[in-house]
Structures are given as structure tokens and as C-alpha cells.
Amino acid sequence: APCIDVAPHRDAHFLFFPCTLYSRRTDVLMMTPWFAPIVWNGTYNIDILNAQFHQRGVRIGLAMFAIKKYVVFLHTFIETAEKFFMVGYNVNYYVLTDRVEEVRQYNFTLGQGRHLTVLKAPTYKRWQDICFRRMEIIRNYTRELFTNEVDYLAVADIDMKFSDDVGVESLSDLFGTIHPGYYAAQRQHFTYERRPASKAYIPKDEGDFYYAAGYFGGTTEEIFKLTNYCHTGIMADREKNIEAVWHEESHLNRYFLYHKPTKLLSPEYLWDNRMGERGFLKRRRFVAVPKNHNEIRN
Ligand code: UDP
Ligand code: MN
């Protein structure tokens, strides 16, 4: 019998023997118009991918900022990453903080091949500036350090926890995550920067997806290019006294429009449980930890 008759009833079978006439997910978009995969549960075989990535002996970095009060998120972040983030790989956590001494006192039990480095990062009065400057700080450390230590770098918000696997299926030369608030929105409702004066400007009739700044990554070479572009744009805006509507996220969206990511992560990779249940969402891999914005930012 042709596989189209049996595959829908045999998920495990399908994952090992792909069938040309059957798509595992028909409820979601699995590929962008420029042929970048969009990663959803059930669309890949992790055993095949692990064999490929282990063969290459990849080293993976995960960078996160813990400036001022945001150090409170660090424990949960690292503890859950130990359970779910790139298990079985060489992983370097890079904690960028203004409280280096305090964070160095923390004790984390890390698995084999996993290390944590505490790096000095400047602080800024306004939370907006802390967000904006992430691009500059990542750029500089990528050039000075990350390039020598890892092949891929992911950059994440810290007010988050892992609650399911984030593995090598998510890695690619340049990857971005579809924002959980905008996966179903139409282009005209994306909150891109719409003022032509800003370097983050996106015209009304352009744009593919609305990407989240809370999780993105790629090879260190691609991350250098991305962060350098965003930081240069942010500084040019500053000269003109203009601040993009969603800060560094606006610049990231502009970058991804003209430098298309080679892989997209579905909202499984950046979810907020306040959004409730969704039929298409089979796994919640990386979810927001609720916070009181006023309390934590000031
Ligand atoms: N951040 C920080 N200290 C601050 C403000 C922000 O370390 O005082 C970092 C932190 O890593 C945080 C990220 O910047 O996850 C983005 O800010 P936030 O998570 O508050 O943005 P939101 O997710 O609410 O848009
Ligand atoms: Mn956040």
C-alpha cells in the first residue's frame, strides 16, 4: 500500500521513513517562502539530527543578561536548562551581569561538558537601554570570546524557564523565533518600527514574520553580523534622538527582513502561559516566568 494510507496512523513509523505524499503537520506552516524550516514538534527526527551534530562535535553557547534585579531569574533559568537545553552536548553558559562578584558565589551543579562563565556587563539607568545595549555587548563578547569557544550561540531573555527539550533541531546558521503574540497576526498588525527616520524602519508592505528578541541565535559569525548591524542602527537612531518602538527587537526584525534566517523556531520555543491552551502547541519548551514589570525593572 502507498505510505499515504498508513503514515497518518503511525507517527513513529513516519519519523523514520518519511513519506513523499504525507505531511506530518498540516495544521501549521512548516517552511518559509525562502525554504527555511519552521521547527514544530513532530516534524523532525531527533535521533538523525543528534547523529549529525555529534559527528561534528558542536559546541553551543547560551548567553543571557542578569542586570540589576534580574539576577533573581538566574537559578531557575540554569536549573531548567540543565534538564532541557542541549542535553548531551558541550554547553557554555555566559551570564552577562553587573553583579559579577555576587553571581560568582552562586553554586550550580552542571552536567559533564557544561560550563558557566560570568562576564562583566555595564548597567544602565533605563531598562530600555539595558535591552538596547544587549546587541553591543553580545557583539563585543562574540568577537573577543564566543568565537573562540563555541560554534553556535543562542541569546535568551532570562525571565524564562525551560520546560521541555530544546535540542539541536533548533540550531542553524541564523535562527529566529516567531513571537508568541503574533504568530497569527497579519502583517499590518506586526509592531514593526514604522517611522522612516529610524534604522529599524520596515515599510507597511514588507515583512515576513514578527520575531521575538527573547530567543535568537546562529553561528558566532552570523551573530556577530546581526548584533553589529543592530547596534550600528541603534547608535544612528540615538544621534537623531529616535528610539525604535520595541527597542532592540525592532532592529532585530529589520535585520531578519533583509537577512533571512535559515531556520525559524515556532512559538514552542518562546511561549507565555498566559496565552492559554492552543491546539497546535504540542510542547512548551521555553516559557516566560511571570514578573511584576514595575517592581523588577526599578
Ligand atoms: N534585563 C536585565 N535587567 C533589567 C532589564 C532587562 O537583565 O533591568 C535583561 C534580562 O535578560 C531580560 C531582558 O533584558 O530578560 C529583556 O527584558 P525583559 O525580559 O524585561 O523584557 P520583556 O520580556 O518583558 O519584553
Ligand atoms: Mn523577558
mmCIF file of C-alpha atoms and ligand atoms in Angstrom:
data_model
loop_
_atom_site.group_PDB
_atom_site.id
_atom_site.type_symbol
_atom_site.label_atom_id
_atom_site.label_comp_id
_atom_site.label_asym_id
_atom_site.label_seq_id
_atom_site.Cartn_x
_atom_site.Cartn_y
_atom_site.Cartn_z
ATOM 1 C CA ALA A 1 0.000 0.000 0.000
ATOM 2 C CA PRO A 2 1.265 3.541 -0.621
ATOM 3 C CA CYS A 3 2.525 5.149 2.550
ATOM 4 C CA ILE A 4 -0.178 7.802 2.407
ATOM 5 C CA ASP A 5 -2.603 5.154 3.681
ATOM 6 C CA VAL A 6 -0.588 4.135 6.709
ATOM 7 C CA ALA A 7 1.519 7.108 7.731
ATOM 8 C CA PRO A 8 -1.118 9.242 9.456
ATOM 9 C CA HIS A 9 -1.732 6.421 11.902
ATOM 10 C CA ARG A 10 1.884 5.618 12.547
ATOM 11 C CA ASP A 11 3.759 8.611 13.827
ATOM 12 C CA ALA A 12 6.869 6.725 14.937
ATOM 13 C CA HIS A 13 6.990 4.867 11.646
ATOM 14 C CA PHE A 14 6.746 8.111 9.739
ATOM 15 C CA LEU A 15 9.617 9.742 11.557
ATOM 16 C CA PHE A 16 11.989 7.033 10.389
ATOM 17 C CA PHE A 17 10.528 6.524 6.938
ATOM 18 C CA PRO A 18 9.404 9.857 5.529
ATOM 19 C CA CYS A 19 6.600 9.601 3.018
ATOM 20 C CA THR A 20 6.585 11.889 -0.004
ATOM 21 C CA LEU A 21 2.820 12.073 -0.140
ATOM 22 C CA TYR A 22 2.158 12.833 3.517
ATOM 23 C CA SER A 23 2.934 15.906 5.596
ATOM 24 C CA ARG A 24 3.263 15.249 9.306
ATOM 25 C CA ARG A 25 1.840 18.636 10.253
ATOM 26 C CA THR A 26 -0.939 20.127 8.199
ATOM 27 C CA ASP A 27 -2.154 22.490 10.944
ATOM 28 C CA VAL A 28 0.912 24.757 10.838
ATOM 29 C CA LEU A 29 3.348 26.252 8.330
ATOM 30 C CA MET A 30 6.422 24.009 8.154
ATOM 31 C CA MET A 31 8.540 26.075 5.790
ATOM 32 C CA THR A 32 9.028 29.746 4.932
ATOM 33 C CA PRO A 33 8.694 31.001 1.331
ATOM 34 C CA TRP A 34 12.527 31.100 1.213
ATOM 35 C CA PHE A 35 12.759 27.425 2.183
ATOM 36 C CA ALA A 36 13.807 27.770 5.790
ATOM 37 C CA PRO A 37 12.251 25.101 8.019
ATOM 38 C CA ILE A 38 9.956 26.185 10.841
ATOM 39 C CA VAL A 39 10.567 23.868 13.774
ATOM 40 C CA TRP A 40 7.455 22.281 15.277
ATOM 41 C CA ASN A 41 7.093 19.135 17.314
ATOM 42 C CA GLY A 42 6.660 16.078 15.122
ATOM 43 C CA THR A 43 8.414 17.451 12.038
ATOM 44 C CA TYR A 44 11.911 16.112 12.656
ATOM 45 C CA ASN A 45 13.684 13.008 13.879
ATOM 46 C CA ILE A 46 15.940 13.978 16.785
ATOM 47 C CA ASP A 47 17.996 10.762 16.504
ATOM 48 C CA ILE A 48 19.070 11.603 12.969
ATOM 49 C CA LEU A 49 19.891 15.181 13.970
ATOM 50 C CA ASN A 50 21.814 14.110 17.075
ATOM 51 C CA ALA A 51 23.921 11.730 14.999
ATOM 52 C CA GLN A 52 24.786 14.584 12.622
ATOM 53 C CA PHE A 53 25.576 17.144 15.317
ATOM 54 C CA HIS A 54 27.573 14.736 17.491
ATOM 55 C CA GLN A 55 29.609 13.751 14.453
ATOM 56 C CA ARG A 56 30.595 17.401 14.112
ATOM 57 C CA GLY A 57 31.313 17.719 17.845
ATOM 58 C CA VAL A 58 29.486 21.027 18.076
ATOM 59 C CA ARG A 59 29.977 23.414 20.968
ATOM 60 C CA ILE A 60 26.992 25.520 21.937
ATOM 61 C CA GLY A 61 26.881 28.801 23.860
ATOM 62 C CA LEU A 62 23.855 30.222 25.651
ATOM 63 C CA ALA A 63 24.108 33.878 26.631
ATOM 64 C CA MET A 64 21.742 35.659 28.969
ATOM 65 C CA PHE A 65 21.716 39.013 30.772
ATOM 66 C CA ALA A 66 21.264 39.314 34.525
ATOM 67 C CA ILE A 67 21.487 43.052 35.131
ATOM 68 C CA LYS A 68 20.345 44.574 38.422
ATOM 69 C CA LYS A 69 17.339 42.760 39.897
ATOM 70 C CA TYR A 70 17.130 40.247 37.055
ATOM 71 C CA VAL A 71 19.717 38.085 38.858
ATOM 72 C CA VAL A 72 16.726 36.550 40.669
ATOM 73 C CA PHE A 73 15.830 34.663 37.478
ATOM 74 C CA LEU A 74 19.225 33.009 37.089
ATOM 75 C CA HIS A 75 18.755 29.929 39.275
ATOM 76 C CA THR A 76 15.573 28.702 37.642
ATOM 77 C CA PHE A 77 16.966 29.506 34.219
ATOM 78 C CA ILE A 78 20.142 27.451 34.673
ATOM 79 C CA GLU A 79 18.491 24.628 36.603
ATOM 80 C CA THR A 80 15.864 24.085 33.926
ATOM 81 C CA ALA A 81 18.444 24.495 31.135
ATOM 82 C CA GLU A 82 20.423 21.661 32.706
ATOM 83 C CA LYS A 83 17.362 19.444 32.300
ATOM 84 C CA PHE A 84 16.273 20.502 28.835
ATOM 85 C CA PHE A 85 18.826 22.595 26.900
ATOM 86 C CA MET A 86 21.112 20.649 24.526
ATOM 87 C CA VAL A 87 21.436 17.690 26.845
ATOM 88 C CA GLY A 88 24.489 15.580 25.953
ATOM 89 C CA TYR A 89 26.380 18.436 24.236
ATOM 90 C CA ASN A 90 29.202 20.738 25.229
ATOM 91 C CA VAL A 91 27.420 23.818 26.501
ATOM 92 C CA ASN A 92 28.852 27.101 27.755
ATOM 93 C CA TYR A 93 26.523 29.376 29.662
ATOM 94 C CA TYR A 94 27.530 33.029 29.506
ATOM 95 C CA VAL A 95 25.980 35.110 32.247
ATOM 96 C CA LEU A 96 26.358 38.803 31.475
ATOM 97 C CA THR A 97 25.926 40.787 34.657
ATOM 98 C CA ASP A 98 26.806 43.960 36.503
ATOM 99 C CA ARG A 99 26.987 41.880 39.716
ATOM 100 C CA VAL A 100 29.952 39.668 38.860
ATOM 101 C CA GLU A 101 31.087 39.027 42.452
ATOM 102 C CA GLU A 102 27.612 38.088 43.638
ATOM 103 C CA VAL A 103 26.920 35.746 40.720
ATOM 104 C CA ARG A 104 30.323 34.033 41.089
ATOM 105 C CA GLN A 105 29.244 32.983 44.614
ATOM 106 C CA TYR A 106 26.259 31.086 43.254
ATOM 107 C CA ASN A 107 26.642 27.345 43.116
ATOM 108 C CA PHE A 108 25.373 25.491 40.108
ATOM 109 C CA THR A 109 25.696 21.769 39.615
ATOM 110 C CA LEU A 110 26.391 21.326 35.934
ATOM 111 C CA GLY A 111 26.438 18.184 33.846
ATOM 112 C CA GLN A 112 29.513 16.797 32.119
ATOM 113 C CA GLY A 113 30.893 19.035 29.375
ATOM 114 C CA ARG A 114 28.910 22.021 30.614
ATOM 115 C CA HIS A 115 30.460 25.238 31.943
ATOM 116 C CA LEU A 116 29.289 28.579 33.234
ATOM 117 C CA THR A 117 31.203 31.810 32.707
ATOM 118 C CA VAL A 118 30.303 35.037 34.471
ATOM 119 C CA LEU A 119 31.090 38.096 32.364
ATOM 120 C CA LYS A 120 31.046 41.752 33.278
ATOM 121 C CA ALA A 121 28.389 43.848 31.568
ATOM 122 C CA PRO A 122 27.628 47.536 32.080
ATOM 123 C CA THR A 123 24.384 48.671 33.617
ATOM 124 C CA TYR A 124 22.124 51.484 32.503
ATOM 125 C CA LYS A 125 19.561 53.538 34.362
ATOM 126 C CA ARG A 126 16.700 52.917 31.957
ATOM 127 C CA TRP A 127 15.525 49.349 31.341
ATOM 128 C CA GLN A 128 15.121 50.277 27.687
ATOM 129 C CA ASP A 129 18.853 50.984 27.488
ATOM 130 C CA ILE A 130 19.656 47.663 29.139
ATOM 131 C CA CYS A 131 17.673 45.966 26.358
ATOM 132 C CA PHE A 132 19.161 48.097 23.562
ATOM 133 C CA ARG A 133 22.731 47.562 24.736
ATOM 134 C CA ARG A 134 22.421 43.793 24.669
ATOM 135 C CA MET A 135 23.320 43.988 20.975
ATOM 136 C CA GLU A 136 26.551 45.891 21.591
ATOM 137 C CA ILE A 137 27.603 43.658 24.484
ATOM 138 C CA ILE A 138 26.909 40.419 22.601
ATOM 139 C CA ARG A 139 28.764 41.797 19.578
ATOM 140 C CA ASN A 140 31.848 42.631 21.615
ATOM 141 C CA TYR A 141 31.982 39.343 23.506
ATOM 142 C CA THR A 142 31.331 37.412 20.303
ATOM 143 C CA ARG A 143 34.421 38.992 18.767
ATOM 144 C CA GLU A 144 36.577 38.643 21.880
ATOM 145 C CA LEU A 145 35.447 35.334 23.323
ATOM 146 C CA PHE A 146 32.476 33.405 21.985
ATOM 147 C CA THR A 147 34.051 32.870 18.550
ATOM 148 C CA ASN A 148 36.960 31.032 20.175
ATOM 149 C CA GLU A 149 34.840 28.863 22.446
ATOM 150 C CA VAL A 150 31.637 27.843 20.643
ATOM 151 C CA ASP A 151 30.283 27.119 17.154
ATOM 152 C CA TYR A 152 26.711 28.255 17.796
ATOM 153 C CA LEU A 153 25.461 30.943 20.141
ATOM 154 C CA ALA A 154 21.896 31.394 21.368
ATOM 155 C CA VAL A 155 20.870 34.613 23.104
ATOM 156 C CA ALA A 156 17.945 34.394 25.516
ATOM 157 C CA ASP A 157 15.865 36.506 27.866
ATOM 158 C CA ILE A 158 16.487 35.431 31.440
ATOM 159 C CA ASP A 159 12.943 35.839 32.775
ATOM 160 C CA MET A 160 12.223 32.398 31.344
ATOM 161 C CA LYS A 161 12.419 28.711 32.136
ATOM 162 C CA PHE A 162 12.861 25.595 30.048
ATOM 163 C CA SER A 163 10.038 23.096 30.425
ATOM 164 C CA ASP A 164 10.703 20.738 27.510
ATOM 165 C CA ASP A 165 13.574 19.817 25.194
ATOM 166 C CA VAL A 166 15.444 22.455 23.235
ATOM 167 C CA GLY A 167 17.910 20.434 21.207
ATOM 168 C CA VAL A 168 19.975 20.617 18.046
ATOM 169 C CA GLU A 169 16.813 20.638 15.920
ATOM 170 C CA SER A 170 16.756 24.349 16.765
ATOM 171 C CA LEU A 171 20.280 25.099 15.501
ATOM 172 C CA SER A 172 21.141 26.647 12.156
ATOM 173 C CA ASP A 173 23.435 29.333 10.709
ATOM 174 C CA LEU A 174 20.927 32.032 11.646
ATOM 175 C CA PHE A 175 17.735 31.328 13.560
ATOM 176 C CA GLY A 176 14.922 33.465 14.886
ATOM 177 C CA THR A 177 11.805 32.712 16.899
ATOM 178 C CA ILE A 178 8.257 33.598 15.937
ATOM 179 C CA HIS A 179 6.854 35.869 18.652
ATOM 180 C CA PRO A 180 4.069 34.113 20.617
ATOM 181 C CA GLY A 181 1.874 37.194 20.409
ATOM 182 C CA TYR A 182 1.996 37.497 16.614
ATOM 183 C CA TYR A 183 2.078 34.036 15.016
ATOM 184 C CA ALA A 184 -1.471 34.510 13.746
ATOM 185 C CA ALA A 185 -1.350 38.247 13.115
ATOM 186 C CA GLN A 186 -1.448 39.846 9.708
ATOM 187 C CA ARG A 187 1.497 41.865 8.511
ATOM 188 C CA GLN A 188 -0.166 45.244 9.030
ATOM 189 C CA HIS A 189 -0.594 44.431 12.714
ATOM 190 C CA PHE A 190 3.026 43.494 13.346
ATOM 191 C CA THR A 191 4.533 46.042 15.727
ATOM 192 C CA TYR A 192 7.500 46.855 13.496
ATOM 193 C CA GLU A 193 9.084 50.309 13.636
ATOM 194 C CA ARG A 194 7.089 52.321 11.089
ATOM 195 C CA ARG A 195 8.881 55.684 11.141
ATOM 196 C CA PRO A 196 11.190 56.027 8.119
ATOM 197 C CA ALA A 197 13.615 58.095 10.199
ATOM 198 C CA SER A 198 14.609 55.038 12.224
ATOM 199 C CA LYS A 199 17.177 52.487 11.100
ATOM 200 C CA ALA A 200 14.691 49.834 12.244
ATOM 201 C CA TYR A 201 12.079 51.064 9.743
ATOM 202 C CA ILE A 202 10.027 48.483 7.879
ATOM 203 C CA PRO A 203 7.577 49.698 5.201
ATOM 204 C CA LYS A 204 3.909 48.764 5.550
ATOM 205 C CA ASP A 205 4.022 46.348 2.640
ATOM 206 C CA GLU A 206 7.112 44.437 3.791
ATOM 207 C CA GLY A 207 7.848 41.895 6.487
ATOM 208 C CA ASP A 208 7.520 38.132 6.788
ATOM 209 C CA PHE A 209 7.075 37.286 10.466
ATOM 210 C CA TYR A 210 7.263 39.165 13.734
ATOM 211 C CA TYR A 211 10.300 37.792 15.535
ATOM 212 C CA ALA A 212 10.933 37.874 19.284
ATOM 213 C CA ALA A 213 14.137 39.292 20.762
ATOM 214 C CA GLY A 214 13.795 36.819 23.647
ATOM 215 C CA TYR A 215 15.440 33.972 21.737
ATOM 216 C CA PHE A 216 17.623 34.008 18.632
ATOM 217 C CA GLY A 217 20.954 32.592 17.571
ATOM 218 C CA GLY A 218 23.254 31.192 14.970
ATOM 219 C CA THR A 219 26.915 30.616 14.272
ATOM 220 C CA THR A 220 29.180 33.103 16.027
ATOM 221 C CA GLU A 221 29.964 34.611 12.616
ATOM 222 C CA GLU A 222 26.278 35.258 11.890
ATOM 223 C CA ILE A 223 25.638 36.535 15.403
ATOM 224 C CA PHE A 224 28.485 38.989 15.041
ATOM 225 C CA LYS A 225 26.951 40.340 11.827
ATOM 226 C CA LEU A 226 23.466 40.532 13.333
ATOM 227 C CA THR A 227 24.458 42.273 16.557
ATOM 228 C CA ASN A 228 26.816 44.639 14.756
ATOM 229 C CA TYR A 229 24.048 45.663 12.352
ATOM 230 C CA CYS A 230 21.533 46.191 15.154
ATOM 231 C CA HIS A 231 23.939 48.114 17.364
ATOM 232 C CA THR A 232 25.025 50.358 14.490
ATOM 233 C CA GLY A 233 21.364 51.121 13.757
ATOM 234 C CA ILE A 234 20.615 51.805 17.399
ATOM 235 C CA MET A 235 23.520 54.283 17.619
ATOM 236 C CA ALA A 236 22.463 56.042 14.399
ATOM 237 C CA ASP A 237 18.938 56.402 15.825
ATOM 238 C CA ARG A 238 20.388 57.826 19.027
ATOM 239 C CA GLU A 239 22.146 60.558 17.015
ATOM 240 C CA LYS A 240 18.739 61.579 15.668
ATOM 241 C CA ASN A 241 17.056 61.239 19.033
ATOM 242 C CA ILE A 242 14.807 58.462 17.880
ATOM 243 C CA GLU A 243 14.124 55.250 19.748
ATOM 244 C CA ALA A 244 12.577 52.274 17.955
ATOM 245 C CA VAL A 245 9.154 51.277 19.265
ATOM 246 C CA TRP A 246 10.222 47.856 20.580
ATOM 247 C CA HIS A 247 13.843 48.696 21.203
ATOM 248 C CA GLU A 248 16.391 46.117 20.040
ATOM 249 C CA GLU A 249 13.554 43.829 18.918
ATOM 250 C CA SER A 250 12.608 46.356 16.220
ATOM 251 C CA HIS A 251 16.176 46.356 14.893
ATOM 252 C CA LEU A 252 16.276 42.554 15.013
ATOM 253 C CA ASN A 253 13.106 42.409 12.912
ATOM 254 C CA ARG A 254 14.625 44.761 10.374
ATOM 255 C CA TYR A 255 17.765 42.596 10.197
ATOM 256 C CA PHE A 256 15.769 39.410 9.669
ATOM 257 C CA LEU A 257 13.712 41.035 6.915
ATOM 258 C CA TYR A 258 16.788 41.712 4.778
ATOM 259 C CA HIS A 259 18.964 38.837 6.035
ATOM 260 C CA LYS A 260 16.541 35.948 6.141
ATOM 261 C CA PRO A 261 17.046 33.419 8.919
ATOM 262 C CA THR A 262 17.966 29.913 7.748
ATOM 263 C CA LYS A 263 15.643 28.342 10.345
ATOM 264 C CA LEU A 264 12.649 29.603 12.291
ATOM 265 C CA LEU A 265 11.577 28.375 15.692
ATOM 266 C CA SER A 266 7.864 28.054 16.304
ATOM 267 C CA PRO A 267 6.307 29.589 19.443
ATOM 268 C CA GLU A 268 7.039 26.254 21.175
ATOM 269 C CA TYR A 269 10.458 27.845 21.703
ATOM 270 C CA LEU A 270 9.167 31.024 23.316
ATOM 271 C CA TRP A 271 5.794 30.796 24.929
ATOM 272 C CA ASP A 272 3.862 32.626 27.594
ATOM 273 C CA ASN A 273 1.404 30.503 29.566
ATOM 274 C CA ARG A 274 -0.875 33.493 29.994
ATOM 275 C CA MET A 275 -1.818 32.816 26.368
ATOM 276 C CA GLY A 276 -3.620 29.653 27.482
ATOM 277 C CA GLU A 277 -4.049 26.391 25.560
ATOM 278 C CA ARG A 278 -3.573 26.169 21.807
ATOM 279 C CA GLY A 279 -4.293 23.059 19.764
ATOM 280 C CA PHE A 280 -1.232 23.447 17.548
ATOM 281 C CA LEU A 281 1.091 23.844 20.523
ATOM 282 C CA LYS A 282 2.173 20.308 21.373
ATOM 283 C CA ARG A 283 5.110 21.294 23.567
ATOM 284 C CA ARG A 284 6.093 24.314 25.644
ATOM 285 C CA ARG A 285 9.849 24.237 25.568
ATOM 286 C CA PHE A 286 10.820 27.698 26.832
ATOM 287 C CA VAL A 287 8.239 29.719 28.733
ATOM 288 C CA ALA A 288 8.063 33.126 30.375
ATOM 289 C CA VAL A 289 8.287 33.350 34.162
ATOM 290 C CA PRO A 290 5.643 35.818 35.366
ATOM 291 C CA LYS A 291 7.071 39.064 36.693
ATOM 292 C CA ASN A 292 5.931 42.413 38.018
ATOM 293 C CA HIS A 293 7.417 44.803 35.466
ATOM 294 C CA ASN A 294 7.477 47.877 37.712
ATOM 295 C CA GLU A 295 8.898 46.020 40.669
ATOM 296 C CA ILE A 296 11.701 44.202 38.795
ATOM 297 C CA ARG A 297 12.777 46.983 36.439
ATOM 298 C CA ASN A 298 13.180 49.736 39.027
HETATM 299 N N1 UDP B 1 17.321 42.803 31.603
HETATM 300 C C1 UDP B 1 18.119 42.801 32.734
HETATM 301 N N2 UDP B 1 17.923 43.764 33.692
HETATM 302 C C2 UDP B 1 16.958 44.726 33.588
HETATM 303 C C3 UDP B 1 16.145 44.716 32.424
HETATM 304 C C4 UDP B 1 16.343 43.728 31.466
HETATM 305 O O1 UDP B 1 18.979 41.936 32.893
HETATM 306 O O2 UDP B 1 16.833 45.551 34.496
HETATM 307 C C5 UDP B 1 17.571 41.783 30.575
HETATM 308 C C6 UDP B 1 17.042 40.406 31.013
HETATM 309 O O3 UDP B 1 17.892 39.409 30.494
HETATM 310 C C7 UDP B 1 15.684 40.367 30.364
HETATM 311 C C8 UDP B 1 15.955 41.094 29.047
HETATM 312 O O4 UDP B 1 16.890 42.117 29.374
HETATM 313 O O5 UDP B 1 15.190 39.059 30.192
HETATM 314 C C9 UDP B 1 14.722 41.691 28.367
HETATM 315 O O6 UDP B 1 13.937 42.409 29.284
HETATM 316 P P1 UDP B 1 12.516 41.859 29.773
HETATM 317 O O7 UDP B 1 12.609 40.383 29.949
HETATM 318 O O8 UDP B 1 12.095 42.659 30.970
HETATM 319 O O9 UDP B 1 11.582 42.186 28.534
HETATM 320 P P2 UDP B 1 10.135 41.547 28.258
HETATM 321 O O10 UDP B 1 10.301 40.060 28.129
HETATM 322 O O11 UDP B 1 9.255 41.909 29.423
HETATM 323 O O12 UDP B 1 9.719 42.177 26.967
HETATM 324 MN MN MN B 2 11.609 38.718 29.004
#
